[in-house]
Amino acid sequence: MSKSGKTTMTDEDPKACGNPNVWYCSPACLSADWPSHKTVCKRPNYIIKFHLCPGVIVDPPVIRTLSCPVMATMGQLHKALQIAFNWSDIHCYDFDGDDPVQPAPSRSAFIRGPCGPIAIPPAHWYPDWKETAENIPRYHLARVSDVLDGRPDFRLEALRVQPTTVEVRTLDSVKLYEFIEHPLFDFPVNKISYNYDYLREWKHIMTVEGVDAAATEGKFVCISGEGHYVAEGTAGPLGWQDLKACFRALSPTFTQKSNMDWYETTCVNGEPQGLKGRDRFFDKSDVHRRLAAMQASPDELTKTMGTGRCESAEFILPVFFLFAPELDQRNRAKVCIQVWYPAFG
């Protein structure tokens, strides 16, 4: 860089800041040199595809492609994804760099019974449990999360932690470029995912598809998407597939009618018009508008999401209703539906 603070092209530094396909002019550009570089050095947004539970959620798949600022924090990305997928931000979440050698096992069989959530298994239920902590497989190379004690699925946090995983406990302390390009973790992350709701395991696979050379304002923008957003409260990916089948049935059974009524009247992000003929509907302009509102004022995020009244009590079984006077009648009905309907967890 010249004395004037302008970036110059040299033999030693062939990657000038204006090139949309490379790094900023130097590692210090994003930190110590940023005050003098920011008027010249502009790195374009990532174009990232987020595919929800690929291979399980099909016909149609649920995909969102966003233009994401490289300097956004992982906490800001979380908020953008909550809007893009119309989640309600009432469950725990994290970003993982999955180990390509040792994938994490599914915990669904352990934590969901036929009538809803059951007790959390001890760690030695893992099929490859060893006596010493050092021998526990490292399912995640790195993990970025916030401590969210008090959320209904927080008790599952212990099952997501392995002793040898690199853990960062504040999403706002990690930039998106740090997690994707791994200068923070000092090793390549082959497979990155955003995980929401530890009970139902909504896993969003992240794929960086390129850069958005036209993006210069550092804003989240929805580029494309397909598939109706998933109903929050279903029993994971298979529960969503079952719910779509309910609305497609020519002669729905009593249980299917009950599940449709749950979505139309009780589901935290449901719709009165239901899903019949609408399971492929995606409103890009609405997502774009809500992203813009969220970035204009972070407080706007809470205005675009559900109340979470249904989900907040999801672990209370009907047998405990007599000991929960603080729940109003409407919340009790919601919990009862979620626990006892076979399609929902």
mmCIF file of C-alpha atoms in Angstrom:
data_model
loop_
_atom_site.group_PDB
_atom_site.id
_atom_site.type_symbol
_atom_site.label_atom_id
_atom_site.label_comp_id
_atom_site.label_asym_id
_atom_site.label_seq_id
_atom_site.Cartn_x
_atom_site.Cartn_y
_atom_site.Cartn_z
ATOM 1 C CA MET A 1 0.000 0.000 0.000
ATOM 2 C CA SER A 2 1.272 3.515 -0.816
ATOM 3 C CA LYS A 3 1.890 6.280 1.729
ATOM 4 C CA SER A 4 -1.381 7.874 0.716
ATOM 5 C CA GLY A 5 -3.237 4.844 1.976
ATOM 6 C CA LYS A 6 -4.234 3.705 -1.515
ATOM 7 C CA THR A 7 -3.712 0.111 -2.556
ATOM 8 C CA THR A 8 -1.175 -0.377 -5.340
ATOM 9 C CA MET A 9 -0.477 -3.334 -7.623
ATOM 10 C CA THR A 10 3.032 -4.711 -7.114
ATOM 11 C CA ASP A 11 4.928 -7.851 -8.041
ATOM 12 C CA GLU A 12 4.852 -8.913 -4.397
ATOM 13 C CA ASP A 13 1.132 -8.211 -4.063
ATOM 14 C CA PRO A 14 -0.591 -9.265 -7.294
ATOM 15 C CA LYS A 15 -4.013 -9.622 -5.665
ATOM 16 C CA ALA A 16 -5.339 -6.078 -5.734
ATOM 17 C CA CYS A 17 -8.399 -5.234 -3.684
ATOM 18 C CA GLY A 18 -10.535 -4.457 -6.694
ATOM 19 C CA ASN A 19 -10.431 -8.027 -7.999
ATOM 20 C CA PRO A 20 -13.764 -9.646 -7.043
ATOM 21 C CA ASN A 21 -12.350 -13.174 -7.024
ATOM 22 C CA VAL A 22 -9.535 -12.861 -4.497
ATOM 23 C CA TRP A 23 -8.719 -11.735 -0.980
ATOM 24 C CA TYR A 24 -8.369 -8.173 0.148
ATOM 25 C CA CYS A 25 -4.903 -6.732 -0.442
ATOM 26 C CA SER A 26 -3.451 -8.299 2.715
ATOM 27 C CA PRO A 27 -4.504 -10.089 5.903
ATOM 28 C CA ALA A 28 -4.114 -6.812 7.819
ATOM 29 C CA CYS A 29 -6.506 -5.117 5.424
ATOM 30 C CA LEU A 30 -9.493 -6.391 7.386
ATOM 31 C CA SER A 31 -8.072 -5.412 10.758
ATOM 32 C CA ALA A 32 -5.271 -2.936 11.465
ATOM 33 C CA ASP A 33 -5.279 -1.318 8.016
ATOM 34 C CA TRP A 34 -9.040 -1.185 7.582
ATOM 35 C CA PRO A 35 -9.554 2.510 8.555
ATOM 36 C CA SER A 36 -7.375 3.632 5.645
ATOM 37 C CA HIS A 37 -8.335 0.801 3.289
ATOM 38 C CA LYS A 38 -12.119 0.765 3.566
ATOM 39 C CA THR A 39 -12.714 3.448 0.936
ATOM 40 C CA VAL A 40 -10.690 1.501 -1.637
ATOM 41 C CA CYS A 41 -10.715 -2.147 -0.617
ATOM 42 C CA LYS A 42 -14.152 -3.631 -1.104
ATOM 43 C CA ARG A 43 -14.588 -7.347 -1.165
ATOM 44 C CA PRO A 44 -17.792 -8.655 -2.738
ATOM 45 C CA ASN A 45 -20.340 -10.760 -0.895
ATOM 46 C CA TYR A 46 -20.291 -14.530 -0.887
ATOM 47 C CA ILE A 47 -23.045 -16.279 -2.797
ATOM 48 C CA ILE A 48 -24.031 -19.143 -0.491
ATOM 49 C CA LYS A 49 -26.621 -21.844 -1.076
ATOM 50 C CA PHE A 50 -28.341 -23.200 2.040
ATOM 51 C CA HIS A 51 -29.974 -26.594 1.448
ATOM 52 C CA LEU A 52 -32.216 -27.834 4.268
ATOM 53 C CA CYS A 53 -31.797 -31.555 5.055
ATOM 54 C CA PRO A 54 -30.827 -32.606 1.509
ATOM 55 C CA GLY A 55 -31.877 -36.116 0.552
ATOM 56 C CA VAL A 56 -34.595 -36.192 3.208
ATOM 57 C CA ILE A 57 -36.694 -33.132 2.433
ATOM 58 C CA VAL A 58 -37.644 -33.673 -1.208
ATOM 59 C CA ASP A 59 -40.476 -32.972 -3.655
ATOM 60 C CA PRO A 60 -39.712 -30.144 -3.387
ATOM 61 C CA PRO A 61 -36.371 -29.497 -1.705
ATOM 62 C CA VAL A 62 -36.122 -26.414 0.491
ATOM 63 C CA ILE A 63 -33.245 -24.207 -0.662
ATOM 64 C CA ARG A 64 -32.335 -20.565 -0.201
ATOM 65 C CA THR A 65 -29.446 -18.814 -1.942
ATOM 66 C CA LEU A 66 -28.247 -15.612 -0.301
ATOM 67 C CA SER A 67 -25.707 -12.937 -1.041
ATOM 68 C CA CYS A 68 -23.847 -12.694 2.284
ATOM 69 C CA PRO A 69 -21.383 -9.987 3.410
ATOM 70 C CA VAL A 70 -17.952 -11.436 4.145
ATOM 71 C CA MET A 71 -17.638 -9.197 7.199
ATOM 72 C CA ALA A 72 -20.976 -10.248 8.677
ATOM 73 C CA THR A 73 -20.783 -11.997 12.024
ATOM 74 C CA MET A 74 -22.084 -15.522 12.410
ATOM 75 C CA GLY A 75 -24.772 -14.055 14.650
ATOM 76 C CA GLN A 76 -25.938 -11.793 11.826
ATOM 77 C CA LEU A 77 -25.949 -14.748 9.440
ATOM 78 C CA HIS A 78 -28.095 -16.674 11.925
ATOM 79 C CA LYS A 79 -30.659 -13.856 11.928
ATOM 80 C CA ALA A 80 -30.673 -13.723 8.127
ATOM 81 C CA LEU A 81 -31.260 -17.484 7.913
ATOM 82 C CA GLN A 82 -34.097 -17.303 10.420
ATOM 83 C CA ILE A 83 -35.820 -14.897 8.037
ATOM 84 C CA ALA A 84 -34.931 -16.760 4.841
ATOM 85 C CA PHE A 85 -36.377 -20.043 6.177
ATOM 86 C CA ASN A 86 -39.112 -18.375 8.256
ATOM 87 C CA TRP A 87 -37.968 -19.936 11.522
ATOM 88 C CA SER A 88 -39.037 -18.356 14.814
ATOM 89 C CA ASP A 89 -35.669 -18.135 16.612
ATOM 90 C CA ILE A 90 -36.875 -20.011 19.678
ATOM 91 C CA HIS A 91 -34.468 -22.974 19.623
ATOM 92 C CA CYS A 92 -30.742 -23.505 20.039
ATOM 93 C CA TYR A 93 -28.495 -23.304 16.988
ATOM 94 C CA ASP A 94 -24.872 -23.550 15.915
ATOM 95 C CA PHE A 95 -22.571 -23.519 12.904
ATOM 96 C CA ASP A 96 -20.459 -26.643 12.421
ATOM 97 C CA GLY A 97 -17.498 -27.593 10.328
ATOM 98 C CA ASP A 98 -18.197 -31.309 9.989
ATOM 99 C CA ASP A 99 -15.403 -33.847 10.111
ATOM 100 C CA PRO A 100 -15.307 -35.495 6.643
ATOM 101 C CA VAL A 101 -13.920 -38.725 8.151
ATOM 102 C CA GLN A 102 -16.265 -39.189 11.114
ATOM 103 C CA PRO A 103 -19.783 -37.804 10.471
ATOM 104 C CA ALA A 104 -21.986 -37.209 13.485
ATOM 105 C CA PRO A 105 -24.612 -39.901 14.205
ATOM 106 C CA SER A 106 -28.282 -39.010 14.131
ATOM 107 C CA ARG A 107 -29.744 -38.651 17.598
ATOM 108 C CA SER A 108 -33.370 -38.717 16.482
ATOM 109 C CA ALA A 109 -33.884 -42.339 17.564
ATOM 110 C CA PHE A 110 -32.683 -41.515 21.064
ATOM 111 C CA ILE A 111 -34.623 -38.352 21.726
ATOM 112 C CA ARG A 112 -38.037 -38.795 20.125
ATOM 113 C CA GLY A 113 -40.504 -41.465 21.088
ATOM 114 C CA PRO A 114 -43.848 -42.258 19.400
ATOM 115 C CA CYS A 115 -45.648 -39.761 21.640
ATOM 116 C CA GLY A 116 -43.097 -36.965 21.649
ATOM 117 C CA PRO A 117 -39.768 -36.126 23.310
ATOM 118 C CA ILE A 118 -38.321 -38.562 25.819
ATOM 119 C CA ALA A 119 -35.440 -38.392 28.274
ATOM 120 C CA ILE A 120 -32.007 -37.439 26.980
ATOM 121 C CA PRO A 121 -29.648 -40.448 26.797
ATOM 122 C CA PRO A 122 -26.368 -40.514 28.709
ATOM 123 C CA ALA A 123 -23.207 -40.123 26.665
ATOM 124 C CA HIS A 124 -22.304 -43.820 26.906
ATOM 125 C CA TRP A 125 -25.313 -44.662 24.717
ATOM 126 C CA TYR A 126 -23.203 -43.595 21.771
ATOM 127 C CA PRO A 127 -22.303 -46.772 19.855
ATOM 128 C CA ASP A 128 -18.616 -45.828 19.662
ATOM 129 C CA TRP A 129 -18.251 -44.585 23.233
ATOM 130 C CA LYS A 130 -14.809 -45.083 24.786
ATOM 131 C CA GLU A 131 -13.688 -44.764 28.399
ATOM 132 C CA THR A 132 -11.404 -41.766 27.831
ATOM 133 C CA ALA A 133 -12.553 -38.429 26.468
ATOM 134 C CA GLU A 134 -9.632 -38.285 24.040
ATOM 135 C CA ASN A 135 -10.993 -41.318 22.181
ATOM 136 C CA ILE A 136 -14.453 -39.863 21.540
ATOM 137 C CA PRO A 137 -14.753 -39.267 17.770
ATOM 138 C CA ARG A 138 -14.542 -35.632 16.750
ATOM 139 C CA TYR A 139 -17.716 -35.260 14.700
ATOM 140 C CA HIS A 140 -17.134 -31.533 14.239
ATOM 141 C CA LEU A 141 -13.792 -29.946 13.397
ATOM 142 C CA ALA A 142 -15.078 -26.607 14.604
ATOM 143 C CA ARG A 143 -18.262 -25.295 16.134
ATOM 144 C CA VAL A 144 -19.496 -21.741 16.674
ATOM 145 C CA SER A 145 -22.472 -21.276 18.982
ATOM 146 C CA ASP A 146 -23.986 -19.121 21.697
ATOM 147 C CA VAL A 147 -24.916 -20.352 25.155
ATOM 148 C CA LEU A 148 -28.713 -20.392 25.012
ATOM 149 C CA ASP A 149 -29.713 -21.799 28.384
ATOM 150 C CA GLY A 150 -33.463 -21.637 28.855
ATOM 151 C CA ARG A 151 -34.418 -22.572 25.310
ATOM 152 C CA PRO A 152 -36.493 -25.774 25.174
ATOM 153 C CA ASP A 153 -33.779 -27.892 23.526
ATOM 154 C CA PHE A 154 -30.819 -26.618 25.558
ATOM 155 C CA ARG A 155 -30.509 -29.943 27.373
ATOM 156 C CA LEU A 156 -29.275 -31.456 24.094
ATOM 157 C CA GLU A 157 -26.224 -29.191 24.041
ATOM 158 C CA ALA A 158 -24.163 -31.824 25.854
ATOM 159 C CA LEU A 159 -24.648 -34.273 22.986
ATOM 160 C CA ARG A 160 -23.197 -31.837 20.459
ATOM 161 C CA VAL A 161 -19.879 -31.233 22.194
ATOM 162 C CA GLN A 162 -16.783 -33.389 21.773
ATOM 163 C CA PRO A 163 -13.598 -32.695 23.751
ATOM 164 C CA THR A 164 -11.381 -32.233 20.679
ATOM 165 C CA THR A 165 -13.696 -29.916 18.745
ATOM 166 C CA VAL A 166 -12.634 -26.283 18.426
ATOM 167 C CA GLU A 167 -15.415 -24.405 20.230
ATOM 168 C CA VAL A 168 -16.207 -20.695 19.970
ATOM 169 C CA ARG A 169 -18.988 -19.607 22.296
ATOM 170 C CA THR A 170 -19.896 -16.194 20.886
ATOM 171 C CA LEU A 171 -21.331 -15.964 17.386
ATOM 172 C CA ASP A 172 -20.728 -12.229 17.193
ATOM 173 C CA SER A 173 -16.989 -12.726 17.743
ATOM 174 C CA VAL A 174 -16.539 -14.685 14.489
ATOM 175 C CA LYS A 175 -16.800 -13.202 11.005
ATOM 176 C CA LEU A 176 -18.250 -15.204 8.139
ATOM 177 C CA TYR A 177 -15.006 -15.072 6.152
ATOM 178 C CA GLU A 178 -13.118 -16.423 9.170
ATOM 179 C CA PHE A 179 -15.309 -19.497 9.397
ATOM 180 C CA ILE A 180 -15.419 -20.177 5.658
ATOM 181 C CA GLU A 181 -11.800 -19.422 4.826
ATOM 182 C CA HIS A 182 -10.537 -20.797 8.139
ATOM 183 C CA PRO A 183 -7.762 -18.415 9.232
ATOM 184 C CA LEU A 184 -9.383 -18.593 12.662
ATOM 185 C CA PHE A 185 -9.317 -22.398 12.916
ATOM 186 C CA ASP A 186 -6.126 -23.109 10.943
ATOM 187 C CA PHE A 187 -7.505 -26.052 8.986
ATOM 188 C CA PRO A 188 -9.870 -26.516 6.044
ATOM 189 C CA VAL A 189 -13.548 -26.982 6.776
ATOM 190 C CA ASN A 190 -14.812 -29.393 4.132
ATOM 191 C CA LYS A 191 -18.469 -29.290 5.052
ATOM 192 C CA ILE A 192 -20.175 -26.420 6.831
ATOM 193 C CA SER A 193 -23.708 -26.491 8.174
ATOM 194 C CA TYR A 194 -26.112 -24.300 10.112
ATOM 195 C CA ASN A 195 -28.083 -26.363 12.618
ATOM 196 C CA TYR A 196 -31.314 -25.153 14.187
ATOM 197 C CA ASP A 197 -33.351 -26.959 16.863
ATOM 198 C CA TYR A 198 -31.205 -29.681 18.419
ATOM 199 C CA LEU A 199 -34.246 -31.900 18.959
ATOM 200 C CA ARG A 200 -35.506 -32.017 15.376
ATOM 201 C CA GLU A 201 -32.106 -31.513 13.730
ATOM 202 C CA TRP A 202 -32.822 -28.998 10.982
ATOM 203 C CA LYS A 203 -29.475 -29.133 9.211
ATOM 204 C CA HIS A 204 -28.827 -26.482 6.548
ATOM 205 C CA ILE A 205 -25.874 -27.475 4.353
ATOM 206 C CA MET A 206 -23.887 -24.406 3.256
ATOM 207 C CA THR A 207 -22.220 -24.287 -0.162
ATOM 208 C CA VAL A 208 -20.236 -21.251 -1.299
ATOM 209 C CA GLU A 209 -21.103 -20.949 -4.983
ATOM 210 C CA GLY A 210 -19.113 -17.820 -5.812
ATOM 211 C CA VAL A 211 -18.983 -14.103 -5.178
ATOM 212 C CA ASP A 212 -21.489 -11.358 -5.857
ATOM 213 C CA ALA A 213 -19.393 -8.735 -7.636
ATOM 214 C CA ALA A 214 -22.362 -6.361 -7.795
ATOM 215 C CA ALA A 215 -22.801 -6.283 -4.006
ATOM 216 C CA THR A 216 -20.876 -3.335 -2.593
ATOM 217 C CA GLU A 217 -23.028 -2.306 0.368
ATOM 218 C CA GLY A 218 -22.378 -5.365 2.548
ATOM 219 C CA LYS A 219 -26.040 -6.372 2.835
ATOM 220 C CA PHE A 220 -27.783 -9.745 2.958
ATOM 221 C CA VAL A 221 -29.866 -10.253 -0.177
ATOM 222 C CA CYS A 222 -32.039 -13.203 -1.209
ATOM 223 C CA ILE A 223 -30.990 -14.288 -4.705
ATOM 224 C CA SER A 224 -33.235 -17.302 -5.193
ATOM 225 C CA GLY A 225 -35.094 -20.074 -3.427
ATOM 226 C CA GLU A 226 -37.411 -23.025 -3.845
ATOM 227 C CA GLY A 227 -39.787 -24.965 -1.662
ATOM 228 C CA HIS A 228 -42.248 -23.700 0.930
ATOM 229 C CA TYR A 229 -40.701 -22.976 4.304
ATOM 230 C CA VAL A 230 -40.937 -25.841 6.784
ATOM 231 C CA ALA A 231 -43.552 -25.931 9.549
ATOM 232 C CA GLU A 232 -41.835 -25.384 12.874
ATOM 233 C CA GLY A 233 -42.917 -28.065 15.319
ATOM 234 C CA THR A 234 -43.049 -31.043 12.983
ATOM 235 C CA ALA A 235 -41.068 -34.125 13.987
ATOM 236 C CA GLY A 236 -38.005 -33.221 11.983
ATOM 237 C CA PRO A 237 -37.509 -33.639 8.226
ATOM 238 C CA LEU A 238 -39.648 -36.772 7.976
ATOM 239 C CA GLY A 239 -42.424 -35.017 9.875
ATOM 240 C CA TRP A 240 -42.431 -32.281 7.237
ATOM 241 C CA GLN A 241 -42.674 -34.899 4.504
ATOM 242 C CA ASP A 242 -45.621 -36.455 6.353
ATOM 243 C CA LEU A 243 -47.360 -33.100 6.710
ATOM 244 C CA LYS A 244 -47.119 -32.417 2.978
ATOM 245 C CA ALA A 245 -48.605 -35.865 2.358
ATOM 246 C CA CYS A 246 -51.559 -34.937 4.585
ATOM 247 C CA PHE A 247 -52.445 -31.979 2.379
ATOM 248 C CA ARG A 248 -51.977 -34.033 -0.798
ATOM 249 C CA ALA A 249 -54.244 -36.882 0.313
ATOM 250 C CA LEU A 250 -57.462 -37.209 -1.708
ATOM 251 C CA SER A 251 -59.299 -38.727 1.263
ATOM 252 C CA PRO A 252 -57.370 -37.696 4.382
ATOM 253 C CA THR A 253 -57.675 -39.831 7.487
ATOM 254 C CA PHE A 254 -58.709 -38.478 10.867
ATOM 255 C CA THR A 255 -55.062 -38.135 11.896
ATOM 256 C CA GLN A 256 -54.185 -36.353 8.660
ATOM 257 C CA LYS A 257 -57.088 -33.939 9.149
ATOM 258 C CA SER A 258 -55.907 -33.294 12.692
ATOM 259 C CA ASN A 259 -52.391 -32.586 11.463
ATOM 260 C CA MET A 260 -53.706 -30.203 8.803
ATOM 261 C CA ASP A 261 -55.751 -28.398 11.440
ATOM 262 C CA TRP A 262 -52.642 -28.147 13.631
ATOM 263 C CA TYR A 263 -50.754 -26.417 10.812
ATOM 264 C CA GLU A 264 -53.593 -24.043 9.952
ATOM 265 C CA THR A 265 -54.527 -23.001 13.492
ATOM 266 C CA THR A 266 -51.727 -23.784 15.935
ATOM 267 C CA CYS A 267 -48.312 -24.109 14.266
ATOM 268 C CA VAL A 268 -46.079 -21.197 15.227
ATOM 269 C CA ASN A 269 -45.327 -20.383 11.567
ATOM 270 C CA GLY A 270 -48.376 -22.028 10.002
ATOM 271 C CA GLU A 271 -50.872 -20.452 7.613
ATOM 272 C CA PRO A 272 -54.690 -20.414 7.725
ATOM 273 C CA GLN A 273 -54.851 -21.330 4.023
ATOM 274 C CA GLY A 274 -52.862 -24.526 4.595
ATOM 275 C CA LEU A 275 -50.438 -26.184 2.182
ATOM 276 C CA LYS A 276 -52.748 -27.738 -0.388
ATOM 277 C CA GLY A 277 -51.226 -26.866 -3.763
ATOM 278 C CA ARG A 278 -48.800 -24.496 -2.035
ATOM 279 C CA ASP A 279 -45.908 -26.673 -0.880
ATOM 280 C CA ARG A 280 -43.721 -25.279 -3.682
ATOM 281 C CA PHE A 281 -44.606 -21.657 -2.990
ATOM 282 C CA PHE A 282 -41.705 -19.312 -2.238
ATOM 283 C CA ASP A 283 -41.998 -15.524 -2.014
ATOM 284 C CA LYS A 284 -38.562 -14.109 -2.778
ATOM 285 C CA SER A 285 -39.729 -10.500 -2.545
ATOM 286 C CA ASP A 286 -41.065 -11.053 0.977
ATOM 287 C CA VAL A 287 -37.764 -12.537 2.152
ATOM 288 C CA HIS A 288 -35.866 -9.673 0.524
ATOM 289 C CA ARG A 289 -38.127 -7.110 2.222
ATOM 290 C CA ARG A 290 -37.737 -8.696 5.641
ATOM 291 C CA LEU A 291 -33.959 -8.951 5.265
ATOM 292 C CA ALA A 292 -33.833 -5.255 4.414
ATOM 293 C CA ALA A 293 -35.969 -4.415 7.459
ATOM 294 C CA MET A 294 -33.784 -6.550 9.720
ATOM 295 C CA GLN A 295 -30.615 -4.800 8.531
ATOM 296 C CA ALA A 296 -32.184 -1.364 8.844
ATOM 297 C CA SER A 297 -33.071 -2.086 12.462
ATOM 298 C CA PRO A 298 -32.076 -5.302 14.288
ATOM 299 C CA ASP A 299 -35.208 -4.957 16.430
ATOM 300 C CA GLU A 300 -37.265 -5.568 13.306
ATOM 301 C CA LEU A 301 -36.243 -9.242 13.438
ATOM 302 C CA THR A 302 -38.663 -9.972 16.256
ATOM 303 C CA LYS A 303 -41.547 -8.380 14.344
ATOM 304 C CA THR A 304 -41.205 -10.763 11.408
ATOM 305 C CA MET A 305 -41.288 -14.015 13.364
ATOM 306 C CA GLY A 306 -43.746 -16.083 15.348
ATOM 307 C CA THR A 307 -44.311 -15.643 19.047
ATOM 308 C CA GLY A 308 -42.955 -19.046 19.997
ATOM 309 C CA ARG A 309 -45.773 -19.632 22.501
ATOM 310 C CA CYS A 310 -46.356 -23.128 21.198
ATOM 311 C CA GLU A 311 -42.715 -24.167 21.120
ATOM 312 C CA SER A 312 -41.781 -22.689 24.491
ATOM 313 C CA ALA A 313 -43.591 -25.498 26.306
ATOM 314 C CA GLU A 314 -42.828 -28.367 23.970
ATOM 315 C CA PHE A 315 -41.107 -30.574 26.557
ATOM 316 C CA ILE A 316 -44.019 -30.532 29.027
ATOM 317 C CA LEU A 317 -45.953 -33.758 28.711
ATOM 318 C CA PRO A 318 -49.709 -33.888 29.425
ATOM 319 C CA VAL A 319 -49.102 -35.692 32.731
ATOM 320 C CA PHE A 320 -47.470 -32.497 34.017
ATOM 321 C CA PHE A 321 -50.323 -30.160 33.114
ATOM 322 C CA LEU A 322 -51.703 -30.232 36.653
ATOM 323 C CA PHE A 323 -48.372 -28.851 37.875
ATOM 324 C CA ALA A 324 -48.104 -26.062 35.318
ATOM 325 C CA PRO A 325 -50.708 -23.445 36.284
ATOM 326 C CA GLU A 326 -48.711 -20.738 34.524
ATOM 327 C CA LEU A 327 -49.723 -22.167 31.129
ATOM 328 C CA ASP A 328 -52.943 -20.749 29.779
ATOM 329 C CA GLN A 329 -55.511 -23.050 28.217
ATOM 330 C CA ARG A 330 -54.461 -22.236 24.665
ATOM 331 C CA ASN A 331 -50.839 -23.136 25.317
ATOM 332 C CA ARG A 332 -51.881 -26.376 27.000
ATOM 333 C CA ALA A 333 -53.871 -27.353 23.937
ATOM 334 C CA LYS A 334 -50.919 -26.641 21.693
ATOM 335 C CA VAL A 335 -48.591 -28.774 23.778
ATOM 336 C CA CYS A 336 -51.077 -31.630 23.891
ATOM 337 C CA ILE A 337 -51.404 -31.587 20.105
ATOM 338 C CA GLN A 338 -47.667 -31.593 19.608
ATOM 339 C CA VAL A 339 -47.060 -34.457 21.990
ATOM 340 C CA TRP A 340 -49.852 -36.789 21.021
ATOM 341 C CA TYR A 341 -50.163 -36.392 17.284
ATOM 342 C CA PRO A 342 -47.988 -39.120 15.754
ATOM 343 C CA ALA A 343 -46.547 -36.875 13.036
ATOM 344 C CA PHE A 344 -45.245 -34.233 15.407
ATOM 345 C CA GLY A 345 -42.593 -34.216 18.095
#
